[in-house]
């Protein structure tokens, strides 16, 4: 318990690593000595983090990968094995919502203005896109990378759930359902891999401003949207979180000394949002 946290020479594979939250996790793992594989559909975005980590003297490599394509993931798995070695820690970070699976209205009413995108207007393709990105996009990388993790000391998987998993947020039914499925899948994996030494846990971040939710949280002139004001009223700490504030929880779950008997939990990191009834 008194050991300083170190991920020296651990191979950490992070999907969605070109994004705000997972890029920041990648930097933190590299600073703690890990060799980090940055996987993203947007390779240029992941490359920016590779460059920053390498410039700081760390070990990282960016790979183009689609978490929805098993062939793409298998190809990257071979490359990571050759470049960095077998995966010790997998962070399933790729995910997000999409306007195609978002209603305009919080509540359905009989006299919605002309042109309102209601629940009845959401196309199957948009719903499928969001559900698959979050759920299948967690399951497929786990199928591919967990093969190399079996029997490795301290191996573990961390999924990214959300506040939506506890109580759905209005407007985003596919994202809410997919994140609930991720919390469930986290428990399923924890049980399934319990005999082969792979732990599986998740974090459920509260509200952090990133690319995927900027449009929902801010008006075009930069002022907080009505939705953002509502979120802040329901976050007892009264502010949005910062990407760096996820690192303590991630390190706790990933570190084999700190959490060797923690398996199947979803850790909220939310400024108290999930604890607050609003009253
Ligand atoms: P982000 O949009 O900044 O990053 C997501 C990254 O995933 C992007 O770089 C994108 O290119 C990549 N990606 C998208 N589709 C992909 C695919 N098919 N294959 C590979 N990569 C793909 O988002 P973020 O806010 O950093 O989100 C990271 C995770 O945290 C997501 O799972 C998100 O749902 C979750 N989350 C975010 C918040 C928040 O407040 N921002 C809250 C709770 C949970």
mmCIF file of C-alpha atoms in Angstrom, residues 25-242:
data_model
loop_
_atom_site.group_PDB
_atom_site.id
_atom_site.type_symbol
_atom_site.label_atom_id
_atom_site.label_comp_id
_atom_site.label_asym_id
_atom_site.label_seq_id
_atom_site.Cartn_x
_atom_site.Cartn_y
_atom_site.Cartn_z
ATOM 1 C CA UNK A 25 -5.268 9.241 -19.465
ATOM 2 C CA UNK A 26 -2.618 8.201 -21.996
ATOM 3 C CA UNK A 27 -0.340 11.041 -20.895
ATOM 4 C CA UNK A 28 -0.789 10.116 -17.230
ATOM 5 C CA UNK A 29 0.013 6.430 -17.813
ATOM 6 C CA UNK A 30 3.101 7.351 -19.826
ATOM 7 C CA UNK A 31 4.280 9.655 -17.024
ATOM 8 C CA UNK A 32 3.881 6.696 -14.650
ATOM 9 C CA UNK A 33 6.208 4.586 -16.827
ATOM 10 C CA UNK A 34 3.762 2.683 -19.042
ATOM 11 C CA UNK A 35 4.182 1.988 -22.741
ATOM 12 C CA UNK A 36 0.985 3.340 -24.228
ATOM 13 C CA UNK A 37 -0.779 2.246 -27.417
ATOM 14 C CA UNK A 38 -3.068 5.049 -28.585
ATOM 15 C CA UNK A 39 -5.870 3.636 -30.754
ATOM 16 C CA UNK A 40 -8.273 5.929 -32.574
ATOM 17 C CA UNK A 41 -10.263 6.088 -35.782
ATOM 18 C CA UNK A 42 -8.746 9.531 -36.104
ATOM 19 C CA UNK A 43 -5.060 8.666 -36.240
ATOM 20 C CA UNK A 44 -3.955 12.304 -36.476
ATOM 21 C CA UNK A 45 -5.687 13.054 -33.165
ATOM 22 C CA UNK A 46 -3.925 10.108 -31.500
ATOM 23 C CA UNK A 47 -0.625 11.177 -33.114
ATOM 24 C CA UNK A 48 -0.828 14.541 -31.334
ATOM 25 C CA UNK A 49 -0.790 12.693 -27.989
ATOM 26 C CA UNK A 50 1.983 10.340 -29.156
ATOM 27 C CA UNK A 51 4.108 13.354 -30.079
ATOM 28 C CA UNK A 52 3.459 15.067 -26.742
ATOM 29 C CA UNK A 53 4.268 11.915 -24.741
ATOM 30 C CA UNK A 54 7.444 11.148 -26.705
ATOM 31 C CA UNK A 55 8.581 14.780 -26.396
ATOM 32 C CA UNK A 56 8.274 14.349 -22.630
ATOM 33 C CA UNK A 57 10.494 11.242 -22.747
ATOM 34 C CA UNK A 58 7.645 8.702 -22.560
ATOM 35 C CA UNK A 59 6.857 5.665 -24.694
ATOM 36 C CA UNK A 60 3.724 5.819 -26.866
ATOM 37 C CA UNK A 61 2.567 4.860 -30.311
ATOM 38 C CA UNK A 62 -0.525 5.954 -32.224
ATOM 39 C CA UNK A 63 -2.489 3.450 -34.321
ATOM 40 C CA UNK A 64 -5.460 3.874 -36.611
ATOM 41 C CA UNK A 65 -8.139 1.498 -35.369
ATOM 42 C CA UNK A 66 -11.869 1.163 -35.721
ATOM 43 C CA UNK A 67 -13.377 -0.338 -32.561
ATOM 44 C CA UNK A 68 -16.290 -1.600 -34.659
ATOM 45 C CA UNK A 69 -14.125 -3.618 -37.072
ATOM 46 C CA UNK A 70 -12.599 -6.789 -35.726
ATOM 47 C CA UNK A 71 -10.139 -7.050 -38.635
ATOM 48 C CA UNK A 72 -8.860 -3.547 -37.933
ATOM 49 C CA UNK A 73 -8.427 -4.413 -34.248
ATOM 50 C CA UNK A 74 -6.648 -7.709 -34.999
ATOM 51 C CA UNK A 75 -4.226 -5.862 -37.268
ATOM 52 C CA UNK A 76 -3.478 -3.329 -34.548
ATOM 53 C CA UNK A 77 -3.115 -6.080 -31.948
ATOM 54 C CA UNK A 78 -0.314 -7.609 -34.073
ATOM 55 C CA UNK A 79 1.352 -4.228 -34.448
ATOM 56 C CA UNK A 80 1.144 -3.467 -30.707
ATOM 57 C CA UNK A 81 2.560 -6.907 -29.887
ATOM 58 C CA UNK A 82 5.510 -6.258 -32.185
ATOM 59 C CA UNK A 83 6.078 -2.631 -31.098
ATOM 60 C CA UNK A 84 5.342 -2.648 -27.366
ATOM 61 C CA UNK A 85 4.488 -6.220 -26.277
ATOM 62 C CA UNK A 86 1.347 -7.921 -24.947
ATOM 63 C CA UNK A 87 -1.421 -5.786 -23.455
ATOM 64 C CA UNK A 88 -1.526 -5.564 -19.637
ATOM 65 C CA UNK A 89 -4.223 -2.939 -19.213
ATOM 66 C CA UNK A 90 -7.029 -2.183 -21.687
ATOM 67 C CA UNK A 91 -9.000 1.052 -21.436
ATOM 68 C CA UNK A 92 -12.127 0.981 -23.604
ATOM 69 C CA UNK A 93 -12.534 4.705 -24.091
ATOM 70 C CA UNK A 94 -13.917 5.132 -27.615
ATOM 71 C CA UNK A 95 -17.546 6.163 -27.431
ATOM 72 C CA UNK A 96 -19.919 9.064 -27.403
ATOM 73 C CA UNK A 97 -23.290 10.338 -28.476
ATOM 74 C CA UNK A 98 -24.374 11.670 -31.871
ATOM 75 C CA UNK A 99 -26.999 14.236 -32.916
ATOM 76 C CA UNK A 100 -28.650 11.549 -35.080
ATOM 77 C CA UNK A 101 -29.685 9.761 -31.882
ATOM 78 C CA UNK A 102 -30.720 12.890 -29.959
ATOM 79 C CA UNK A 103 -34.252 14.261 -29.700
ATOM 80 C CA UNK A 104 -34.842 18.022 -29.723
ATOM 81 C CA UNK A 105 -37.331 17.834 -26.878
ATOM 82 C CA UNK A 106 -36.967 16.557 -23.323
ATOM 83 C CA UNK A 107 -40.630 15.640 -23.016
ATOM 84 C CA UNK A 108 -43.023 14.629 -25.752
ATOM 85 C CA UNK A 109 -45.973 16.957 -26.097
ATOM 86 C CA UNK A 110 -48.876 16.838 -28.483
ATOM 87 C CA UNK A 111 -48.286 20.300 -29.973
ATOM 88 C CA UNK A 112 -44.548 20.304 -30.730
ATOM 89 C CA UNK A 113 -43.495 23.041 -33.176
ATOM 90 C CA UNK A 114 -43.136 22.067 -36.848
ATOM 91 C CA UNK A 115 -39.683 20.613 -37.569
ATOM 92 C CA UNK A 116 -39.006 19.378 -34.023
ATOM 93 C CA UNK A 117 -37.009 16.134 -34.061
ATOM 94 C CA UNK A 118 -39.068 13.985 -31.720
ATOM 95 C CA UNK A 119 -38.535 10.440 -30.474
ATOM 96 C CA UNK A 120 -40.675 9.267 -33.415
ATOM 97 C CA UNK A 121 -38.271 10.880 -35.903
ATOM 98 C CA UNK A 122 -35.081 9.175 -34.695
ATOM 99 C CA UNK A 123 -33.853 6.963 -37.526
ATOM 100 C CA UNK A 124 -32.778 3.407 -36.803
ATOM 101 C CA UNK A 125 -29.354 4.067 -38.336
ATOM 102 C CA UNK A 126 -28.548 6.861 -35.859
ATOM 103 C CA UNK A 127 -29.655 4.778 -32.892
ATOM 104 C CA UNK A 128 -27.653 1.790 -34.130
ATOM 105 C CA UNK A 129 -24.597 3.976 -34.678
ATOM 106 C CA UNK A 130 -24.529 5.252 -31.102
ATOM 107 C CA UNK A 131 -25.479 1.955 -29.494
ATOM 108 C CA UNK A 132 -22.874 0.026 -31.460
ATOM 109 C CA UNK A 133 -20.092 2.580 -30.995
ATOM 110 C CA UNK A 134 -20.432 2.428 -27.223
ATOM 111 C CA UNK A 135 -21.392 -1.194 -26.606
ATOM 112 C CA UNK A 136 -19.864 -3.197 -29.473
ATOM 113 C CA UNK A 137 -16.983 -0.716 -29.468
ATOM 114 C CA UNK A 138 -16.184 -1.951 -25.949
ATOM 115 C CA UNK A 139 -16.901 -5.631 -26.527
ATOM 116 C CA UNK A 140 -14.860 -6.121 -29.729
ATOM 117 C CA UNK A 141 -11.563 -4.586 -28.475
ATOM 118 C CA UNK A 142 -11.966 -6.697 -25.329
ATOM 119 C CA UNK A 143 -12.326 -9.853 -27.449
ATOM 120 C CA UNK A 144 -9.181 -8.955 -29.339
ATOM 121 C CA UNK A 145 -6.851 -7.656 -26.606
ATOM 122 C CA UNK A 146 -7.921 -9.767 -23.604
ATOM 123 C CA UNK A 147 -6.467 -12.857 -25.307
ATOM 124 C CA UNK A 148 -2.980 -11.510 -24.574
ATOM 125 C CA UNK A 149 -3.895 -10.506 -21.007
ATOM 126 C CA UNK A 150 -4.817 -13.968 -19.747
ATOM 127 C CA UNK A 151 -2.467 -15.009 -16.956
ATOM 128 C CA UNK A 152 -0.492 -11.734 -16.930
ATOM 129 C CA UNK A 153 0.115 -10.365 -13.437
ATOM 130 C CA UNK A 154 -2.041 -7.353 -12.694
ATOM 131 C CA UNK A 155 -3.964 -7.525 -15.986
ATOM 132 C CA UNK A 156 -7.169 -5.524 -16.004
ATOM 133 C CA UNK A 157 -9.757 -3.813 -18.172
ATOM 134 C CA UNK A 158 -11.384 -0.440 -17.508
ATOM 135 C CA UNK A 159 -14.570 0.529 -19.336
ATOM 136 C CA UNK A 160 -16.090 3.998 -19.495
ATOM 137 C CA UNK A 161 -19.685 4.137 -18.359
ATOM 138 C CA UNK A 162 -21.612 7.329 -17.601
ATOM 139 C CA UNK A 163 -24.176 8.983 -15.344
ATOM 140 C CA UNK A 164 -26.705 7.840 -17.959
ATOM 141 C CA UNK A 165 -26.202 4.272 -16.820
ATOM 142 C CA UNK A 166 -27.834 4.954 -13.423
ATOM 143 C CA UNK A 167 -30.694 7.175 -14.551
ATOM 144 C CA UNK A 168 -31.080 8.041 -18.248
ATOM 145 C CA UNK A 169 -30.640 11.646 -19.293
ATOM 146 C CA UNK A 170 -33.353 13.150 -21.449
ATOM 147 C CA UNK A 171 -32.927 13.365 -25.248
ATOM 148 C CA UNK A 172 -30.286 10.616 -25.661
ATOM 149 C CA UNK A 173 -31.947 7.204 -25.429
ATOM 150 C CA UNK A 174 -29.357 5.221 -27.387
ATOM 151 C CA UNK A 175 -26.381 6.624 -25.486
ATOM 152 C CA UNK A 176 -28.136 6.072 -22.148
ATOM 153 C CA UNK A 177 -29.025 2.489 -23.023
ATOM 154 C CA UNK A 178 -25.543 1.721 -24.312
ATOM 155 C CA UNK A 179 -23.829 3.063 -21.190
ATOM 156 C CA UNK A 180 -26.202 1.059 -18.973
ATOM 157 C CA UNK A 181 -25.171 -1.950 -21.055
ATOM 158 C CA UNK A 182 -21.509 -1.089 -20.461
ATOM 159 C CA UNK A 183 -21.967 -1.092 -16.678
ATOM 160 C CA UNK A 184 -23.689 -4.456 -17.005
ATOM 161 C CA UNK A 185 -20.986 -5.803 -19.331
ATOM 162 C CA UNK A 186 -18.321 -4.651 -16.858
ATOM 163 C CA UNK A 187 -19.826 -6.917 -14.219
ATOM 164 C CA UNK A 188 -20.207 -9.716 -16.756
ATOM 165 C CA UNK A 189 -16.545 -9.515 -17.756
ATOM 166 C CA UNK A 190 -15.399 -9.319 -14.124
ATOM 167 C CA UNK A 191 -17.101 -12.632 -13.476
ATOM 168 C CA UNK A 192 -16.150 -14.225 -16.790
ATOM 169 C CA UNK A 193 -12.422 -13.530 -16.474
ATOM 170 C CA UNK A 194 -12.181 -14.025 -12.706
ATOM 171 C CA UNK A 195 -10.440 -17.405 -13.025
ATOM 172 C CA UNK A 196 -7.773 -16.188 -15.453
ATOM 173 C CA UNK A 197 -6.498 -13.172 -13.544
ATOM 174 C CA UNK A 198 -8.109 -10.306 -15.460
ATOM 175 C CA UNK A 199 -10.073 -7.816 -13.352
ATOM 176 C CA UNK A 200 -12.646 -5.591 -15.021
ATOM 177 C CA UNK A 201 -14.002 -2.330 -13.636
ATOM 178 C CA UNK A 202 -15.424 0.907 -14.993
ATOM 179 C CA UNK A 203 -15.576 4.580 -14.224
ATOM 180 C CA UNK A 204 -18.758 6.616 -14.658
ATOM 181 C CA UNK A 205 -17.677 10.197 -15.289
ATOM 182 C CA UNK A 206 -20.063 12.998 -14.488
ATOM 183 C CA UNK A 207 -20.036 16.030 -16.741
ATOM 184 C CA UNK A 208 -16.777 17.059 -18.331
ATOM 185 C CA UNK A 209 -16.661 19.363 -21.319
ATOM 186 C CA UNK A 210 -15.295 17.537 -24.374
ATOM 187 C CA UNK A 211 -15.838 17.529 -28.114
ATOM 188 C CA UNK A 212 -18.810 15.182 -28.022
ATOM 189 C CA UNK A 213 -20.958 17.228 -25.645
ATOM 190 C CA UNK A 214 -19.791 20.789 -26.331
ATOM 191 C CA UNK A 215 -22.738 21.374 -28.688
ATOM 192 C CA UNK A 216 -25.232 20.302 -26.025
ATOM 193 C CA UNK A 217 -23.625 22.328 -23.221
ATOM 194 C CA UNK A 218 -22.871 25.678 -24.861
ATOM 195 C CA UNK A 219 -24.774 28.048 -27.092
ATOM 196 C CA UNK A 220 -23.091 29.330 -30.246
ATOM 197 C CA UNK A 221 -22.038 32.503 -28.376
ATOM 198 C CA UNK A 222 -20.215 30.403 -25.727
ATOM 199 C CA UNK A 223 -22.730 30.924 -22.913
ATOM 200 C CA UNK A 224 -23.927 27.775 -21.062
ATOM 201 C CA UNK A 225 -27.052 26.232 -22.599
ATOM 202 C CA UNK A 226 -30.194 25.703 -20.549
ATOM 203 C CA UNK A 227 -29.103 22.051 -20.317
ATOM 204 C CA UNK A 228 -25.692 23.013 -18.948
ATOM 205 C CA UNK A 229 -27.312 25.219 -16.298
ATOM 206 C CA UNK A 230 -29.538 22.326 -15.277
ATOM 207 C CA UNK A 231 -26.512 19.999 -15.030
ATOM 208 C CA UNK A 232 -24.633 22.466 -12.864
ATOM 209 C CA UNK A 233 -27.656 22.889 -10.571
ATOM 210 C CA UNK A 234 -27.715 19.091 -10.171
ATOM 211 C CA UNK A 235 -23.990 18.727 -9.553
ATOM 212 C CA UNK A 236 -23.569 19.515 -5.847
ATOM 213 C CA UNK A 237 -19.987 20.686 -6.435
ATOM 214 C CA UNK A 238 -21.425 23.250 -8.871
ATOM 215 C CA UNK A 239 -18.971 22.877 -11.761
ATOM 216 C CA UNK A 240 -17.951 20.661 -14.658
ATOM 217 C CA UNK A 241 -15.121 18.180 -14.083
ATOM 218 C CA UNK A 242 -11.696 18.342 -15.687
#
